[in-house]
Amino acid sequence: MTGLHVSVFGMTLYRLLRRAGLPFWLSGIPSMLLVLSYGVLTGMSTSTARAVLMFLLSVTADLLGKSYDMLTSLAFAALVLLVQQPLYAKSASFLLSFGAVLGIGLVYPVLLELFPVRKKRFQAVVLSLSVQLVTLPMVESCYYEIPLYSVPLNLVVIPLMTALMFSGILAVGLSFFSIGAARIPAVLCSAIMELYERLGSLSLRLPGSVIHCGRPADWQLFLYYFCLAAFLLWRFQVRENRKKQIAEAAVCGEEEAEEAEKRPEPQLKRKRLCSAGGLLLLNLLLLVRFSGGFQFTMLDVGQGEALFLRTAAGTAILVDGGSTSVSKVGTYRILPFLKAEGVGRLDYVVATHLDKDHVSGIEELLLQSARPGNLKIGTLLLSEASWKEEKGKELAVLARGSGVRIGTIGEGMILEDSSARLDCLYPCAGVEYADTNAASVTLRVTCGKFSMLLTGDLGEEGEEEILRMGVETDCDVLKAGHHGSSTSSSEAWLQAASPVLTLISCGKDNSYGHPHQETLMRLQAAGSRVLVTTDCGALTVRSDGERFQVEGFTESERYEK
């Protein structure tokens, strides 16, 4: 039962008892105790606690013969909850619950006054839009995506919630006397829930059902609410001026007062048009994202690896994605990151090799890609060696089932757009390798004068083979091979690559001892700055093709070419 319907149920019971002729205290106290007991028994979630507190204040005001103000009651409920737990201020349930009621109590009367509609179905649209105006930035900040068809869906869902609630209560009550009788309201409950599920599935299949907007910047949130507050203050001022005009007209007589009240607001059509356009632009403001040029992020996935690249032209690539220390890393680490970045589609997913700590999350992403409204994947790229493994065949089956194209990546292959280029240096076609690590896909990424080397779990033998090929390996940023293992990042390799910065992905206190001290000493001797995810969290490198900077959770550094 939602917080809204907790208060609806309590108020319905209270009014029924009052109509039965019971005095205020004999109607109010049982209703208050019942609603409070429900809240305690269900764990008193944020939404339920808000509804319970507001209901208690409403009935208490009635018992004391005082007027009840919803916004004052809402503020009191928020204060009580925040005193109990200040971190509720960052909770999605708290923000959305209070934001929805704030939209109903603060924005809805203003919109209804500016755009007066008499039919209830149109009033429901205005009500839903009022809630959306307050909660939309919260939804974007917490979930990084917008369900486009939520407003029309709410026109069906919200009215039926009351029927669902009361039929459920009736079914439970009748079950104590007759199971057969209880089935009648239970069937109605089941039908409504089935309708909800079908409507939700249908909406997700419609074009543009989910807008992957990413997290808006703090300045966007501030500007949005500042402009919304300015709009509301303007309308409140217009209302107060109108009241003054009617009051002044009333001094001259009752007829003048009635005439002043009927007189339309000056330039009302223009104000409506400007208000609608302004609110629309305000919502579009939240969707604006400014390109920061080339971006590379090494996610903190524990003992594993997940690398995300996005070029200035917008091409999105995931290189590996897995972990042996983080459960469901694709669902709880990689996918939330992609949503926060506003990535609704990965153009390419590259598996350097098929060890679990590099592909477990890719499997999850492929599975969820088949569902409507979720992240989509364009092409899965596997090496020739990976195709021969059973694990590679399983990934191919998952990809085909999700409508993902499959390709082979190897030495000489190039992926490029107008702003960046990705060259595959290794492995070579037709060569048999001793193990999966030895056949790790190695990539060189260039953006203008900036370059990176991504080496998977490549070992010293693979590094030597690449050096014998004579291909360019010089780079600004090196992704250390095999999580900083001593069997990778040889002196010859580091001398050829001469990285300014080296990034290492590994888990804290991992059983392998990564990164090995020998590797760190070699990197230090090569003059490379080293950053590790266990110390810095996720590491993001940004470049404009000339300069680059790295940002970690704990520090940020800028480098000049």
Short mmCIF file of N, CA, C and O in Angstrom, two decimals, residues 246 249-261:
data_model
loop_
_atom_site.label_atom_id
_atom_site.label_comp_id
_atom_site.label_asym_id
_atom_site.label_seq_id
_atom_site.Cartn_x
_atom_site.Cartn_y
_atom_site.Cartn_z
N ILE A 246 -10.12 42.86 -6.04
CA ILE A 246 -11.49 42.46 -5.69
C ILE A 246 -11.89 43.11 -4.38
O ILE A 246 -13.04 43.58 -4.22
N ALA A 249 -12.64 46.71 -5.01
CA ALA A 249 -13.93 46.84 -5.70
C ALA A 249 -15.08 46.59 -4.76
O ALA A 249 -16.17 47.18 -4.92
N ALA A 250 -14.88 45.73 -3.76
CA ALA A 250 -15.95 45.43 -2.80
C ALA A 250 -16.32 46.64 -1.97
O ALA A 250 -17.47 46.75 -1.49
N VAL A 251 -15.38 47.57 -1.80
CA VAL A 251 -15.67 48.80 -1.05
C VAL A 251 -16.71 49.63 -1.78
O VAL A 251 -17.56 50.30 -1.17
N CYS A 252 -16.66 49.56 -3.11
CA CYS A 252 -17.61 50.33 -3.92
C CYS A 252 -18.97 49.66 -4.03
O CYS A 252 -19.95 50.28 -4.46
N GLY A 253 -19.07 48.40 -3.70
CA GLY A 253 -20.34 47.71 -3.77
C GLY A 253 -20.19 46.25 -4.17
O GLY A 253 -19.14 45.83 -4.69
N GLU A 254 -21.24 45.49 -3.94
CA GLU A 254 -21.21 44.06 -4.22
C GLU A 254 -21.14 43.78 -5.71
O GLU A 254 -20.44 42.84 -6.15
N GLU A 255 -21.82 44.57 -6.51
CA GLU A 255 -21.81 44.35 -7.96
C GLU A 255 -20.43 44.57 -8.55
O GLU A 255 -19.97 43.82 -9.41
N GLU A 256 -19.75 45.64 -8.06
CA GLU A 256 -18.40 45.92 -8.54
C GLU A 256 -17.44 44.79 -8.18
O GLU A 256 -16.55 44.43 -8.97
N ALA A 257 -17.64 44.22 -6.98
CA ALA A 257 -16.78 43.11 -6.56
C ALA A 257 -16.98 41.89 -7.45
O ALA A 257 -16.01 41.23 -7.86
N GLU A 258 -18.25 41.60 -7.77
CA GLU A 258 -18.54 40.46 -8.64
C GLU A 258 -17.98 40.70 -10.05
O GLU A 258 -17.43 39.77 -10.69
N GLU A 259 -18.08 41.94 -10.52
CA GLU A 259 -17.56 42.26 -11.84
C GLU A 259 -16.03 42.13 -11.87
O GLU A 259 -15.46 41.62 -12.84
N ALA A 260 -15.38 42.58 -10.80
CA ALA A 260 -13.91 42.48 -10.72
C ALA A 260 -13.47 41.03 -10.66
O ALA A 260 -12.42 40.66 -11.22
N GLU A 261 -14.27 40.18 -9.99
CA GLU A 261 -13.92 38.77 -9.88
C GLU A 261 -14.07 38.06 -11.22
O GLU A 261 -13.29 37.13 -11.54
#
